[in-house]
Amino acid sequence: MTVTSIGLDIGGTKTLGVAVDGAGRIVAEVRRPTAPGPAGVVATAADVVADLRAATGDPLAVPVGVGIPGLVDAEHGVVRHAVNLGIGESVPLRDLLAAELGTTVTVENDANAATLGAVARTGHDDLVYLSIGTGLAAGLAFEGRLRRGVHGAAGEVGHLPVDPQGVPCSCGQTGCIETVASGSALAAAWPVAQGHPAEALFQAAATGDPKAIAVRDRFAAGVAAAVRVLCLTVDPGVVVLGGGVAQLGEPLRVTVAAALLDQAAGAPFLAALDLAGRLRVLPPEVPVAALGAALLGPRR
Ligand SMILES: [Zn+2]
C-alpha cells in the first residue's frame, strides 16, 4: 500500500494523524497530546509524523495537510486566534512545519478540512458540513471544492441572529443561533458535574424526563434552523452533522430530522425540499478532519 499523503488534525487536546493511500484509504492512524504554543504544535506534528513513519515502515516523503482551529489564511499558510492551542498573533505554520518535516505542507481551517473529509466519505460533491462544537459553523463544498468566502466567513451561520429577545453572543450580537445550538449552549442549558453534557441530556430525554426533552428539542430546533438557512442558500445534496456534539451519532440525526419535519409541517414548499432526508452523521470513529487534511493537496 503506497502512502500518497499525510493528514494532521491539530486540536486543543490532541493531534490526530493519518497516512492515506492513492484511493483515499487510511493506512495508518496515530494520536498524541498536543503541546501548546507554536513550538509545541510544530514539535507535536513532527512526533505524529514520526509515529506514522514507524507505523507504516515508509519514509513518507509525501505532502502533509493540516487542519487546525482558528483563523487560517490557507493561501499563505498562516494561523491566528487558535486560542485553545496557545496561538494568538499570526503564526506562519505552513513554513514552520515544512522546515521541520522537509516536505510540502498545506494548512487549512479544521472545519474546512473536515468538509473535504465528509465529501470523500459520503461521495457527495455538493455538501455542507455543519460543525456543532464549542460554536456552530458550516463548511461548504461546491463540486468538491471549498467555498471559503472573500473574508473566510462563508458558512458562519452560528452568528445569524434569530431571537432579538435572546441572550448576548460572544460575537457582540444578541440571540445568534449559536447561543442555542452549540456544545457550549448545551453545556449551559444542561450542566453536568462530570461527563459529556450532550450525552447526559440526550440520555435523560430518552428516559422521558420532560425538562430534558424541552432542552433537547430547543437545541434541535436551533440546529434545524441552521440547516434550513444553509439548504435554502446553497441547496446541497447532503448536510453532514459534525463537531463534538455529533459524537452522539444517530440519536442526534434523528432528533434534528424530527425538528426539520416539524418546521416543515405547515409549509409544503419546505416539505418538498426534504431537508430531513439530507441529514447525515458519520460514525464517530471516522477521523474526518485528518482525512480531509490528507486530501487537501496544494490549494483546493
Ligand atoms: Zn454571534
PDB file of N, CA and C in Angstrom, residues 112 140 146-155:
ATOM      1  N   ASN A 112     -13.055  23.259   7.577  1.00  0.00           N
ATOM      2  CA  ASN A 112     -12.939  23.108   6.125  1.00  0.00           C
ATOM      3  C   ASN A 112     -12.295  21.768   5.761  1.00  0.00           C
ATOM      4  N   LEU A 140     -18.464  24.616   3.483  1.00  0.00           N
ATOM      5  CA  LEU A 140     -19.233  24.470   2.246  1.00  0.00           C
ATOM      6  C   LEU A 140     -18.352  23.890   1.149  1.00  0.00           C
ATOM      7  N   LEU A 146     -13.801  23.726  -1.809  1.00  0.00           N
ATOM      8  CA  LEU A 146     -14.232  24.535  -0.668  1.00  0.00           C
ATOM      9  C   LEU A 146     -14.639  25.930  -1.114  1.00  0.00           C
ATOM     10  N   ARG A 147     -15.698  26.438  -0.486  1.00  0.00           N
ATOM     11  CA  ARG A 147     -16.064  27.838  -0.640  1.00  0.00           C
ATOM     12  C   ARG A 147     -15.742  28.519   0.681  1.00  0.00           C
ATOM     13  N   ARG A 148     -14.646  29.256   0.720  1.00  0.00           N
ATOM     14  CA  ARG A 148     -14.226  29.906   1.962  1.00  0.00           C
ATOM     15  C   ARG A 148     -14.850  31.285   2.120  1.00  0.00           C
ATOM     16  N   GLY A 149     -15.115  31.939   1.003  1.00  0.00           N
ATOM     17  CA  GLY A 149     -15.583  33.323   1.047  1.00  0.00           C
ATOM     18  C   GLY A 149     -14.428  34.291   0.984  1.00  0.00           C
ATOM     19  N   VAL A 150     -14.721  35.505   0.594  1.00  0.00           N
ATOM     20  CA  VAL A 150     -13.674  36.517   0.405  1.00  0.00           C
ATOM     21  C   VAL A 150     -12.966  36.837   1.726  1.00  0.00           C
ATOM     22  N   HIS A 151     -13.717  36.791   2.842  1.00  0.00           N
ATOM     23  CA  HIS A 151     -13.126  37.064   4.155  1.00  0.00           C
ATOM     24  C   HIS A 151     -13.019  35.813   5.001  1.00  0.00           C
ATOM     25  N   GLY A 152     -13.187  34.649   4.383  1.00  0.00           N
ATOM     26  CA  GLY A 152     -13.130  33.403   5.145  1.00  0.00           C
ATOM     27  C   GLY A 152     -14.346  33.198   6.029  1.00  0.00           C
ATOM     28  N   ALA A 153     -15.410  33.951   5.767  1.00  0.00           N
ATOM     29  CA  ALA A 153     -16.573  33.915   6.665  1.00  0.00           C
ATOM     30  C   ALA A 153     -17.735  33.095   6.101  1.00  0.00           C
ATOM     31  N   ALA A 154     -17.538  32.468   4.931  1.00  0.00           N
ATOM     32  CA  ALA A 154     -18.631  31.668   4.362  1.00  0.00           C
ATOM     33  C   ALA A 154     -19.013  30.556   5.331  1.00  0.00           C
ATOM     34  N   GLY A 155     -20.298  30.380   5.549  1.00  0.00           N
ATOM     35  CA  GLY A 155     -20.771  29.300   6.418  1.00  0.00           C
ATOM     36  C   GLY A 155     -20.849  29.641   7.887  1.00  0.00           C
TER      37      GLY A 155
END
